[in-house]
PDB file of C-alpha atoms in Angstrom:
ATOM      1  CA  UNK A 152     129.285 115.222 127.740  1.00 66.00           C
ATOM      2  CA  UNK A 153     126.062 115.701 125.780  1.00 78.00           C
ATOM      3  CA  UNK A 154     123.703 113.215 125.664  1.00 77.00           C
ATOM      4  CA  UNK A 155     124.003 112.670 121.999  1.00 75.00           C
ATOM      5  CA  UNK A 156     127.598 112.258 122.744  1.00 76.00           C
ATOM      6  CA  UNK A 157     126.964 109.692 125.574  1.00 78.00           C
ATOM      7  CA  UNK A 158     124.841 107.567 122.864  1.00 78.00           C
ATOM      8  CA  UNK A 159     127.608 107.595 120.643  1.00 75.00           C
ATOM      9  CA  UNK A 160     129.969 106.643 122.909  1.00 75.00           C
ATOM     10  CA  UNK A 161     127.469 104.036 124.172  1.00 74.00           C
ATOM     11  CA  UNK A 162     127.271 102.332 121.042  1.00 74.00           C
ATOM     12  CA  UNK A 163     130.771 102.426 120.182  1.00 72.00           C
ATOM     13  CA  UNK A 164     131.772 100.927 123.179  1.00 74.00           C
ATOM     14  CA  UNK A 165     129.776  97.767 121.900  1.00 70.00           C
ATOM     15  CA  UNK A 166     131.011  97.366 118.774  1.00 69.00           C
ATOM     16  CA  UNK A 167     129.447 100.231 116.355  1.00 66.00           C
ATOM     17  CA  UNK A 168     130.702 100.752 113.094  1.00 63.00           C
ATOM     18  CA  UNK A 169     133.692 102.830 111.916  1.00 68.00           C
ATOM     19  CA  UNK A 170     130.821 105.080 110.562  1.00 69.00           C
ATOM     20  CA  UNK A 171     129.993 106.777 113.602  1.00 73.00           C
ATOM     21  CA  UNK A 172     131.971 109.539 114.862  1.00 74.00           C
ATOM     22  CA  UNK A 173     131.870 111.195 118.590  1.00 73.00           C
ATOM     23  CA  UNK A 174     131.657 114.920 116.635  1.00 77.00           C
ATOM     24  CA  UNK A 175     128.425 113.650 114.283  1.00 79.00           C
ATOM     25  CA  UNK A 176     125.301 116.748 114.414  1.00 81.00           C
ATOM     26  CA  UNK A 177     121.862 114.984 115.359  1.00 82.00           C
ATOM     27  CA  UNK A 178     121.296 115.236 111.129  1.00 85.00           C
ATOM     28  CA  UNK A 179     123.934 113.082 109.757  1.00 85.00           C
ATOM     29  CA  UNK A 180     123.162 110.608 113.248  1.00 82.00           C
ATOM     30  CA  UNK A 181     119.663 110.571 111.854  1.00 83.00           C
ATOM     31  CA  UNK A 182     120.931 109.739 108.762  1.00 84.00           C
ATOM     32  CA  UNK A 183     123.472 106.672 109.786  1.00 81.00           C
ATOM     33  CA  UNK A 184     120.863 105.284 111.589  1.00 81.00           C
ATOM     34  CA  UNK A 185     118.490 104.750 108.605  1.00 79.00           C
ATOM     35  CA  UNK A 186     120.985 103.208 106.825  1.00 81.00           C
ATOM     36  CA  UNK A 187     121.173  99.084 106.641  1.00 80.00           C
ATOM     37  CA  UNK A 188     124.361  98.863 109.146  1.00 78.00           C
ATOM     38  CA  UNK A 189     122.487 101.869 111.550  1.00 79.00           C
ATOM     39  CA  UNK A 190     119.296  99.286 111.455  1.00 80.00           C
ATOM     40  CA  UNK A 191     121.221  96.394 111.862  1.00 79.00           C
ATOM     41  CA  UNK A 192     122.920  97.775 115.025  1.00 76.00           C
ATOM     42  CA  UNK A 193     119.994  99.366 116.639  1.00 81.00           C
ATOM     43  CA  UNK A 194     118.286  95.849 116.290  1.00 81.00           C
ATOM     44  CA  UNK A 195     120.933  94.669 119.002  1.00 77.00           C
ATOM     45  CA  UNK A 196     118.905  97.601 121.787  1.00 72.00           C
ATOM     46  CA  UNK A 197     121.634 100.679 121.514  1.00 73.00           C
ATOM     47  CA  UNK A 198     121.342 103.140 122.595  1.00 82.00           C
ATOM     48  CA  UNK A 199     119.173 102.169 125.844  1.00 84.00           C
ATOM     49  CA  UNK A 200     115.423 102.495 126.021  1.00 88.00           C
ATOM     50  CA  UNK A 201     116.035 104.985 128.816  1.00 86.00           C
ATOM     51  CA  UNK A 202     119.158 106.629 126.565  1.00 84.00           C
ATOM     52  CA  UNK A 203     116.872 107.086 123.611  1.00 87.00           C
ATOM     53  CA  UNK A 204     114.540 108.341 125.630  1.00 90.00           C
ATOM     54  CA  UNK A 205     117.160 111.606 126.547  1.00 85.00           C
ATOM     55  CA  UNK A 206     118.056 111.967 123.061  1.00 85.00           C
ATOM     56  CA  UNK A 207     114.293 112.668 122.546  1.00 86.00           C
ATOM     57  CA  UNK A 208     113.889 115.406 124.955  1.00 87.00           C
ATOM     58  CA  UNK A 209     116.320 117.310 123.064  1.00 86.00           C
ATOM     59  CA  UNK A 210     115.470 115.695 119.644  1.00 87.00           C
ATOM     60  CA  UNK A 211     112.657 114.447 118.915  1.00 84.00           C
ATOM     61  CA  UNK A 212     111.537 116.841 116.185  1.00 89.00           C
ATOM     62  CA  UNK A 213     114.258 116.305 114.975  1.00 89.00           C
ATOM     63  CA  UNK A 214     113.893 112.262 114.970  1.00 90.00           C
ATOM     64  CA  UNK A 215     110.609 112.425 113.441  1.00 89.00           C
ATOM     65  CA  UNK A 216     111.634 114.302 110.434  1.00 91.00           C
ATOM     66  CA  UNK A 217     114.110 111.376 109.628  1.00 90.00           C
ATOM     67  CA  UNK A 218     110.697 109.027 110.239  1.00 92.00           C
ATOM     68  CA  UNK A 219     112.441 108.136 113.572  1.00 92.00           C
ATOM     69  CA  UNK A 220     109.580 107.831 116.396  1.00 95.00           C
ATOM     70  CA  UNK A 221     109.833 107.753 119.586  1.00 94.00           C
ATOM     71  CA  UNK A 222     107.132 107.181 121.941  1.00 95.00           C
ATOM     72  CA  UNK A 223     105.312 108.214 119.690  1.00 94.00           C
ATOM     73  CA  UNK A 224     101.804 106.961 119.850  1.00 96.00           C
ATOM     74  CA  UNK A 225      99.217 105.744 117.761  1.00 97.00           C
ATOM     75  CA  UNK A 226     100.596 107.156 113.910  1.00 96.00           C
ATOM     76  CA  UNK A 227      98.801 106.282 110.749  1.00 95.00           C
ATOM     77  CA  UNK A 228     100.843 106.400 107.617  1.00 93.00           C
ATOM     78  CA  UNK A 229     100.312 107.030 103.884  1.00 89.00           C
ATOM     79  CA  UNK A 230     102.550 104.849 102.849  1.00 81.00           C
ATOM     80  CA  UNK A 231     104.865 108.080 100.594  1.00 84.00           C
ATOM     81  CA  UNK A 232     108.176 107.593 102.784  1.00 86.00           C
ATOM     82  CA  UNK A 233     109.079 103.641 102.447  1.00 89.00           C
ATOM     83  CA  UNK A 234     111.512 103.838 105.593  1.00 91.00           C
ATOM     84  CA  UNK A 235     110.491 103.925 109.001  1.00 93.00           C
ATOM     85  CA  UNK A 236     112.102 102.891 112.165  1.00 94.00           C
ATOM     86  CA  UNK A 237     110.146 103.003 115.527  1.00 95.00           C
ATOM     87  CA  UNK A 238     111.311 102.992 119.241  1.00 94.00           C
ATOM     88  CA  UNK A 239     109.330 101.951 122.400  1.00 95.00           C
ATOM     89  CA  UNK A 240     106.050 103.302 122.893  1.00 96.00           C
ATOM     90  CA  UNK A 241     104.932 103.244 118.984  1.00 97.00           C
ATOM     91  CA  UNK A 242     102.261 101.831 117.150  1.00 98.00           C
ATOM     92  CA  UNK A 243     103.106 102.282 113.322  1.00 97.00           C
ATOM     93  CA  UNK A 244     100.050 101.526 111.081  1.00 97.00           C
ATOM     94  CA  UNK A 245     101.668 102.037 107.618  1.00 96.00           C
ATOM     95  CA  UNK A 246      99.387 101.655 104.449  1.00 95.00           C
ATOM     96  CA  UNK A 247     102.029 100.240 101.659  1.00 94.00           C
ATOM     97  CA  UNK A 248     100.207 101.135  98.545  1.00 93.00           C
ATOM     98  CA  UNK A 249     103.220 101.500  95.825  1.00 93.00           C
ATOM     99  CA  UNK A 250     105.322  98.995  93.942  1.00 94.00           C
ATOM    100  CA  UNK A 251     108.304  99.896  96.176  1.00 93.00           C
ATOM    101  CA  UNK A 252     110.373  98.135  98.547  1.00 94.00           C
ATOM    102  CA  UNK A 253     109.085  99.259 102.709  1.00 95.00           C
ATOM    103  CA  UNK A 254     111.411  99.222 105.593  1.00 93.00           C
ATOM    104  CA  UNK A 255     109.929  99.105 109.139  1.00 95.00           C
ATOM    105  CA  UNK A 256     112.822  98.452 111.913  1.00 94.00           C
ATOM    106  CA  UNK A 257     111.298  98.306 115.289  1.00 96.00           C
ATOM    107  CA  UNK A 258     112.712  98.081 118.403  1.00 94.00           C
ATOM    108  CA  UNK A 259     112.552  98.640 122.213  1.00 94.00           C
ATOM    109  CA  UNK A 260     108.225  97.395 122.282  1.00 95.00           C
ATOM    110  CA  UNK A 261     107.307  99.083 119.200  1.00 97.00           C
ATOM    111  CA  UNK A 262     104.775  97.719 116.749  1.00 98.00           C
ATOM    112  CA  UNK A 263     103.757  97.585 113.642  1.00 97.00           C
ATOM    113  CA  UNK A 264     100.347  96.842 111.368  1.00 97.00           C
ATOM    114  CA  UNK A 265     101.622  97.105 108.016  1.00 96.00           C
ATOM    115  CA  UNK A 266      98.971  96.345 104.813  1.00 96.00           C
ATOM    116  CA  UNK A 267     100.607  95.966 101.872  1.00 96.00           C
ATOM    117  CA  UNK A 268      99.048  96.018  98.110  1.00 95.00           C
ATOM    118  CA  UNK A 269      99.967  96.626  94.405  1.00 92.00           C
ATOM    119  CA  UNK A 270     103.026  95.328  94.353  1.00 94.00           C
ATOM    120  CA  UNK A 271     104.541  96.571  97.817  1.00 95.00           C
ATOM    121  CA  UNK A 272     107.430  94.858  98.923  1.00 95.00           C
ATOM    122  CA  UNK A 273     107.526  94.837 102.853  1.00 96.00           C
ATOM    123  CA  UNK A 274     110.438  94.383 105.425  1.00 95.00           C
ATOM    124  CA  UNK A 275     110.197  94.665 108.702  1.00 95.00           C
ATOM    125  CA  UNK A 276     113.027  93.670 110.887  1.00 93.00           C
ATOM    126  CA  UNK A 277     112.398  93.810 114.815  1.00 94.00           C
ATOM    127  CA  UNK A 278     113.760  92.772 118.358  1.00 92.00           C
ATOM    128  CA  UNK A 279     112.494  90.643 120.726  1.00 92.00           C
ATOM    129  CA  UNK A 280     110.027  92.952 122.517  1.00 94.00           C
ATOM    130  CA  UNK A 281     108.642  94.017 119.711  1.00 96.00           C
ATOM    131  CA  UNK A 282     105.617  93.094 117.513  1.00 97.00           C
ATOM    132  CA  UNK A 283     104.492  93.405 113.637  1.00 97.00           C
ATOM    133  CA  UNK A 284     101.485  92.311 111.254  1.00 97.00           C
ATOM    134  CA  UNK A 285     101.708  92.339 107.889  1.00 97.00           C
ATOM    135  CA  UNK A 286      98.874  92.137 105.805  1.00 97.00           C
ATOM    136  CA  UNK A 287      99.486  91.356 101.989  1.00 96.00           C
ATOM    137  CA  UNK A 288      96.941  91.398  99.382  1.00 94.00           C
ATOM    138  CA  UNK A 289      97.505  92.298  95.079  1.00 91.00           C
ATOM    139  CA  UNK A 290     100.406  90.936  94.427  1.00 94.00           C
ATOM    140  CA  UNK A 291     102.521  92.322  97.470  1.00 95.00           C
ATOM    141  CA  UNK A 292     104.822  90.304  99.320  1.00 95.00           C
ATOM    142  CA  UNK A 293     106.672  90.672 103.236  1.00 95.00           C
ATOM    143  CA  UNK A 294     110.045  89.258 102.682  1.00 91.00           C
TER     144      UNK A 294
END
């Protein structure tokens, strides 16, 4: 068993949705997860810290490309891609600079510094390890 295919079977042994399939490529997992019922089930810690951690031996390009990171480090964003979702060892500092809605999911320790102007509309949804600070000026609002 891969260890993509041990994540999958991880998660749907607690409950995933119908969505996720054991024969899935690492694109269209990428893809679930950065959709509202991918966030909402990675906000309950699935895969593993340790799990995720496997995946992104084998994957991280790959996760990054999706604006999935993982242990990532210190990363300073533009602001151009509106959803992010970061895992463990992550410091996001996103600059939300467009009337658009923002979605930051964080999980595992991740973190977040989000300032948000002209109209930005900023979500961040997180777990219990991890941290955010929004910053709203112009108009923009953290819902």
């Amino acid at each position: 068993m891969t260890t993509l295919q041990k994540a999958i079977h991880q998660c749907k042994l607690a409950g995933a949705c119908d969505l996720l399939r054991p024969n899935m490529s690492p694109t269209e997992l990428c893809q679930l997860l950065r959709t509202p019922q991918g966030e909402e089930f990675i906000l309950k810690g699935l895969p593993t810290l340790s799990l995720w951690r496997l995946i992104g031996e084998e994957y991280k390009d790959l996760l990054a490309q999706h604006h999935i990171y993982l242990d990532a480090g210190y990363i300073e964003l533009n602001g151009e891609t509106t959803r992010h979702i970061a895992i463990g060892a992550t410091h996001l500092r996103i600059t939300a600079n467009q009337p658009k809605l923002y979605n930051v999911t964080l999980i595992h320790g991740a973190k977040a510094d989000v300032l948000a102007t002209n109209w930005a509309v900023v979500s961040v949804e997180r777990d219990a390890q991890s941290t955010a600070y929004i910053a709203c000026t112009d108009n923009a609002i953290s819902i």
